[in-house]
PDB file of C-alpha atoms in Angstrom:
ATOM      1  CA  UNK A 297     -19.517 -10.443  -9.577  1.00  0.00           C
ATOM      2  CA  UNK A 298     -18.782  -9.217  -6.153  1.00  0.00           C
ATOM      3  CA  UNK A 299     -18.080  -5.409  -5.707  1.00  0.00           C
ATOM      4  CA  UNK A 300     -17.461  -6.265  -1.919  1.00  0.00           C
ATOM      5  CA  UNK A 301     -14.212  -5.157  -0.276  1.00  0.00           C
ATOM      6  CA  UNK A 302     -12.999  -7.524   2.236  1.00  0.00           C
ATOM      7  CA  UNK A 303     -10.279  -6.652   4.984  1.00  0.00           C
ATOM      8  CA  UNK A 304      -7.879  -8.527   7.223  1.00  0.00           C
ATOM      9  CA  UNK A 305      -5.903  -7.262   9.897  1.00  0.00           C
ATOM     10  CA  UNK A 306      -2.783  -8.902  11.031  1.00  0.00           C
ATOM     11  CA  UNK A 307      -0.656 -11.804  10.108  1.00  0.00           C
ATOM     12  CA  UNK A 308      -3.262 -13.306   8.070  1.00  0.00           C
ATOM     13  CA  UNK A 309      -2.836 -10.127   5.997  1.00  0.00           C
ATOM     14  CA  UNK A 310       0.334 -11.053   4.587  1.00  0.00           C
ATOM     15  CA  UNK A 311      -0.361 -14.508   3.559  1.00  0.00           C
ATOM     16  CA  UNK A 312       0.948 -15.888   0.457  1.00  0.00           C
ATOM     17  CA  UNK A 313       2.301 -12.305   0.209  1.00  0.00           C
ATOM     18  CA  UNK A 314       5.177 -13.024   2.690  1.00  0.00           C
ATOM     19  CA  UNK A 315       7.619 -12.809  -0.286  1.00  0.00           C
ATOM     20  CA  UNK A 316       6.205  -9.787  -2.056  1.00  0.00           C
ATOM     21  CA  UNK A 317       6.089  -8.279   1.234  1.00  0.00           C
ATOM     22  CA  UNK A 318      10.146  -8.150   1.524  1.00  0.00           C
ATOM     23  CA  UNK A 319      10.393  -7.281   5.287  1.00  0.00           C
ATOM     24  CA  UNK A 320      12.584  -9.013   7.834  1.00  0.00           C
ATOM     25  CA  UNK A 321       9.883  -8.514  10.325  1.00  0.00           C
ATOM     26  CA  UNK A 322       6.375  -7.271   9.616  1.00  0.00           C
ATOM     27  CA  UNK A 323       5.068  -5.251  13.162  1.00  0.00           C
ATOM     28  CA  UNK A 324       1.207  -4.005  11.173  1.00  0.00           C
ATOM     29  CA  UNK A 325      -0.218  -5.741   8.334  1.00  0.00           C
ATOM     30  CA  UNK A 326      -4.031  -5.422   6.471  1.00  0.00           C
ATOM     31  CA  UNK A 327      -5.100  -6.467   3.012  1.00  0.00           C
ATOM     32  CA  UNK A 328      -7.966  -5.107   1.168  1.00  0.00           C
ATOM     33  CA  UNK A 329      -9.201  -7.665  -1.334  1.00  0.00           C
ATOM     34  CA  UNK A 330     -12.171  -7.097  -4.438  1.00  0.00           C
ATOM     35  CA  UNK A 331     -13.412  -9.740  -6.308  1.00  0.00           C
ATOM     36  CA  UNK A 332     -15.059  -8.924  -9.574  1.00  0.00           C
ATOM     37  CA  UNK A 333     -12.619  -5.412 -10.081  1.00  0.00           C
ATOM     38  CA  UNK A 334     -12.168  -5.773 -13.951  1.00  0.00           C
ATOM     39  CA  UNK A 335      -9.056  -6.128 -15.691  1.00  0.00           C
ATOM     40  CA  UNK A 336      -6.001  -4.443 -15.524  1.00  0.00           C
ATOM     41  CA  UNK A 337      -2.129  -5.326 -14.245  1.00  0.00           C
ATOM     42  CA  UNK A 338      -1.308  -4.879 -11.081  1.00  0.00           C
ATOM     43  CA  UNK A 339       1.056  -1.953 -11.875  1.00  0.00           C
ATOM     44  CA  UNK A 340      -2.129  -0.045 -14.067  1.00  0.00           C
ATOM     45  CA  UNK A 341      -3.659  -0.604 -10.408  1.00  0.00           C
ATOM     46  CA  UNK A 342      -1.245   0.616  -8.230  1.00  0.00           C
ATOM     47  CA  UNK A 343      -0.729   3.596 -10.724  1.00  0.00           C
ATOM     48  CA  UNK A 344      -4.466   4.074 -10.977  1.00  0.00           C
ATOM     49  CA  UNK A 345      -5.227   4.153  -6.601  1.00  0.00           C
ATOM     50  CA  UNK A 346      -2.099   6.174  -6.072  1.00  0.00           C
ATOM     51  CA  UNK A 347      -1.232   7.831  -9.390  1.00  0.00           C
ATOM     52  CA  UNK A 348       2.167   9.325 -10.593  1.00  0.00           C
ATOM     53  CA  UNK A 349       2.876  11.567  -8.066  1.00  0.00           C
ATOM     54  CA  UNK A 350       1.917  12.007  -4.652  1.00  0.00           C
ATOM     55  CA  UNK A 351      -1.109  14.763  -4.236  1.00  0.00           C
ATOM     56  CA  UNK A 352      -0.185  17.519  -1.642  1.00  0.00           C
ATOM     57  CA  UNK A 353      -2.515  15.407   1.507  1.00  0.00           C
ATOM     58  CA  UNK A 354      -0.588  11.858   0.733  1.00  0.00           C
ATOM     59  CA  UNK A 355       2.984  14.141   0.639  1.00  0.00           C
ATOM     60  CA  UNK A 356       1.724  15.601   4.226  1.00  0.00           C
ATOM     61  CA  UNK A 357       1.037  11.936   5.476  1.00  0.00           C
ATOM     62  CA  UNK A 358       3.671   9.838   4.013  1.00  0.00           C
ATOM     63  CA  UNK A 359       6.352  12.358   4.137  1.00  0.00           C
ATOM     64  CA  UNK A 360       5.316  14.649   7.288  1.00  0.00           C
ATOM     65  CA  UNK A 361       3.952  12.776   9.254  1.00  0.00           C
ATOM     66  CA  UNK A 362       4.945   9.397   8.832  1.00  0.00           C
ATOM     67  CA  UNK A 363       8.452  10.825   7.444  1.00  0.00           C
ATOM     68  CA  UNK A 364       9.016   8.459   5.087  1.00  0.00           C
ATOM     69  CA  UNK A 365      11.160   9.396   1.826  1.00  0.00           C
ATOM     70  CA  UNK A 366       9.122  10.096  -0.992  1.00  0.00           C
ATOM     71  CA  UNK A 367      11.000  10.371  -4.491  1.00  0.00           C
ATOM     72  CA  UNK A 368       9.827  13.553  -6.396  1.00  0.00           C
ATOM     73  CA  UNK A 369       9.940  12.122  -9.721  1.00  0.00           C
ATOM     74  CA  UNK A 370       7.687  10.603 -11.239  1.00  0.00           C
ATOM     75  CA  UNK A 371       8.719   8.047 -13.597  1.00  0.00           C
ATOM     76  CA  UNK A 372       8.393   4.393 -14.618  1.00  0.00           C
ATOM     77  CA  UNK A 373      10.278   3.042 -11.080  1.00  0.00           C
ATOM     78  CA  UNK A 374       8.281   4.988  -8.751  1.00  0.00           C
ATOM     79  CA  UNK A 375       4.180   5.218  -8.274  1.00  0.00           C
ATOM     80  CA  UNK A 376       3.356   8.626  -6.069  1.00  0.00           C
ATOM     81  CA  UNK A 377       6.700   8.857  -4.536  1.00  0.00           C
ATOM     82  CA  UNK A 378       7.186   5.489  -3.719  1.00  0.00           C
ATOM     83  CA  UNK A 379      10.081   3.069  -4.819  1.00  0.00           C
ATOM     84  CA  UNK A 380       8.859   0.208  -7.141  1.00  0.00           C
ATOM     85  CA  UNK A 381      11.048  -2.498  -5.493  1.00  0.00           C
ATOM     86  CA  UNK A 382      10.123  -5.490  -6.907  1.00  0.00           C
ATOM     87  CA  UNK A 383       7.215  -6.509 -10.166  1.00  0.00           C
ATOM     88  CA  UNK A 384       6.306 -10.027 -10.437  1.00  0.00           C
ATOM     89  CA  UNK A 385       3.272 -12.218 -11.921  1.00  0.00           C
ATOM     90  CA  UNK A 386       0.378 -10.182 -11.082  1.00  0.00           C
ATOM     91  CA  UNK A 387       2.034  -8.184  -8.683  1.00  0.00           C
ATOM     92  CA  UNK A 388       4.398  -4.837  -7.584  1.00  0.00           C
ATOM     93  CA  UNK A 389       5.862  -3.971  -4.268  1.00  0.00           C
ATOM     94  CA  UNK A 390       5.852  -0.416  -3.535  1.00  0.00           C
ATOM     95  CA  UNK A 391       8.768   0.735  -1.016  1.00  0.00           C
ATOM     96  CA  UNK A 392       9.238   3.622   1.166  1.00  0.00           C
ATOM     97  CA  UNK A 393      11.248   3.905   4.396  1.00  0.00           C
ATOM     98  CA  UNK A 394      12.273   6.543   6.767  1.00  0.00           C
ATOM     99  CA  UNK A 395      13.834   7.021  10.547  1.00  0.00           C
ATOM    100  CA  UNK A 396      10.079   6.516  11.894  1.00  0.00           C
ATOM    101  CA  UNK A 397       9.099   3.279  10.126  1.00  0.00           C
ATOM    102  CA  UNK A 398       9.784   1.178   6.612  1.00  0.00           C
ATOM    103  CA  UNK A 399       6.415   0.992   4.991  1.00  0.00           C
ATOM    104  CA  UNK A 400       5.345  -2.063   1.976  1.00  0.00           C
ATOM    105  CA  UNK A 401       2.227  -1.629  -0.222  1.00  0.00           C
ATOM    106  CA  UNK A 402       1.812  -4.891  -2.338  1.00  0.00           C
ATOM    107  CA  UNK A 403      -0.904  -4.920  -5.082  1.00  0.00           C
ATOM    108  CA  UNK A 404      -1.959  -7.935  -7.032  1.00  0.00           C
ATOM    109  CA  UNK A 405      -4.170  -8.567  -9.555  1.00  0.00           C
ATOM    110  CA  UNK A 406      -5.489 -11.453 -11.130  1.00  0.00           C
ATOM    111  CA  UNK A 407      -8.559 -13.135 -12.855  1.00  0.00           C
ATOM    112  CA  UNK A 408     -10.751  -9.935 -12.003  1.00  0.00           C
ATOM    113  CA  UNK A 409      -9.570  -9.859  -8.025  1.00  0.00           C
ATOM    114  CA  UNK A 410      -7.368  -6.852  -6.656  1.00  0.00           C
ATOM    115  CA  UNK A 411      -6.025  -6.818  -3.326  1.00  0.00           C
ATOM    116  CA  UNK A 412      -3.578  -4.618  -1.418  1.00  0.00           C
ATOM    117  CA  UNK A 413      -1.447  -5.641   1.100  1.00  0.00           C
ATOM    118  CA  UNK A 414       0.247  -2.575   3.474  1.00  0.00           C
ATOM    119  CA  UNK A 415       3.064  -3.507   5.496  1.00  0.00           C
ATOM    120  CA  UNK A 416       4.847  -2.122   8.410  1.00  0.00           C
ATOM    121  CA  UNK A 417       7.911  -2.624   9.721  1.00  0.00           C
ATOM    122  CA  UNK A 418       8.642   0.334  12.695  1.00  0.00           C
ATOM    123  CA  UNK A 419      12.062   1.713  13.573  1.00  0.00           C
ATOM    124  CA  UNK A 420      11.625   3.200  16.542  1.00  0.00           C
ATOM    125  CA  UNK A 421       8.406   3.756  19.634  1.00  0.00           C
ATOM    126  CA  UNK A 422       7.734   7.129  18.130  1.00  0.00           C
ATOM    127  CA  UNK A 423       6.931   5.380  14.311  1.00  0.00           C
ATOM    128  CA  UNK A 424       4.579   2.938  16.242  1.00  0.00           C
ATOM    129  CA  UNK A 425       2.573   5.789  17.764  1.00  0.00           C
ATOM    130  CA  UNK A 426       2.485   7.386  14.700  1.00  0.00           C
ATOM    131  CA  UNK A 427       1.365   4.820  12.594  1.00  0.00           C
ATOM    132  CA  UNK A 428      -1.303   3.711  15.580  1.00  0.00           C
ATOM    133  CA  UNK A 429      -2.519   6.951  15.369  1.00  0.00           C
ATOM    134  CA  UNK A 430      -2.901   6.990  11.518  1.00  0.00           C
ATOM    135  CA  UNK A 431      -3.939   3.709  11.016  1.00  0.00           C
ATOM    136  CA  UNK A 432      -7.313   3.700  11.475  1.00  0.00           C
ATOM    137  CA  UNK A 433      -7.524   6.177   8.848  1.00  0.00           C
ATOM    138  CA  UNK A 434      -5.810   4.255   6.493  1.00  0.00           C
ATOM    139  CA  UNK A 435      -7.958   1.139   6.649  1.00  0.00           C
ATOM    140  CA  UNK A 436     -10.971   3.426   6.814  1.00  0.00           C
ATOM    141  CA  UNK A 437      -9.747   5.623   3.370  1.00  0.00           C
ATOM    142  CA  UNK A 438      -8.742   1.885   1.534  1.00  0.00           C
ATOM    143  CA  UNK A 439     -11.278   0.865  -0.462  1.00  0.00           C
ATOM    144  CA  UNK A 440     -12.099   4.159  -1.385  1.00  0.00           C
ATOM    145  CA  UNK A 441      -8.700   3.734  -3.752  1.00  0.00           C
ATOM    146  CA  UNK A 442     -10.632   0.497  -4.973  1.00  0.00           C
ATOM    147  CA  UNK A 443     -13.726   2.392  -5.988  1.00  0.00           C
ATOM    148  CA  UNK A 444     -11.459   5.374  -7.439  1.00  0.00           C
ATOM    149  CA  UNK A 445      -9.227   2.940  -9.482  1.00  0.00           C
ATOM    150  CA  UNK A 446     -11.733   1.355 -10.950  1.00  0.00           C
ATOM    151  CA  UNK A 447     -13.246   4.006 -12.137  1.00  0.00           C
ATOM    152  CA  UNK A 448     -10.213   5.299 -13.550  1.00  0.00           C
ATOM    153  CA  UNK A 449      -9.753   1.965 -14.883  1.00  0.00           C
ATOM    154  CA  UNK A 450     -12.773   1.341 -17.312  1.00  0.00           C
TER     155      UNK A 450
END
């Protein structure tokens, strides 16, 4: 089994996740796939790479930077701040939006592979600069929520 994490950048990122995605018009995409990641649903993933609530460094991202609106509690339709929009076979669409930009994470599981699918969708030039700026950060800290979740996982 392969403990590899691949990545795609760009259209190819949301394919077959189109649906799941639930944007009129995706402007950033990646996906961050692992084969071989165990078991677990997708929402015991999701929970276990972003947890209940957002920690205080995700809070100053999402919801400072990035300005999106975070919910503060933590409950059974939201995964650290964000909105569960939409659960289907093997997946869950996480939702948050502000002025800046609306922002989709999708994760899916099945037969042992994981992937997570980030979306954006900006609403203005300043939420494209913003996210340009943070994005290499985000694909760089990814699969570090791979390796964390799984552990959390077994």
């Amino acid at each position: 089994m392969s403990r590899t994490i691949r990545s795609d950048v760009g259209a190819t990122a949301v394919d077959g996740a189109a649906r799941a995605v639930a944007l009129d018009r995706v402007d950033y995409a990646d996906r961050f796939t692992q084969e071989g990641a165990g078991r677990g649903t997708a929402e015991q993933w999701a929970r276990a790479m972003f947890g209940d609530s957002p920690s205080p460094v995700e809070r100053l991202i999402w919801g400072g930077a990035l300005r999106l609106r975070l919910d503060r509690a933590a409950g059974p339709e939201t995964i650290a701040g964000w909105t569960v929009g939409e659960r289907g076979d093997g997946w869950i669409r996480m939702e948050a939006d502000g002025p800046l930009l609306a922002g989709r994470l999708v994760v899916r599981a099945h037969a042992g592979t994981v992937s997570l699918t980030t979306a954006v969708r900006y609403r203005s030039r300043p939420g494209e600069r913003v996210w340009r700026a943070l994005a290499p950060v985000h694909r760089r800290l990814a699969p570090t929520l791979f390796r964390d979740a799984a552990r959390a996982l077994s």
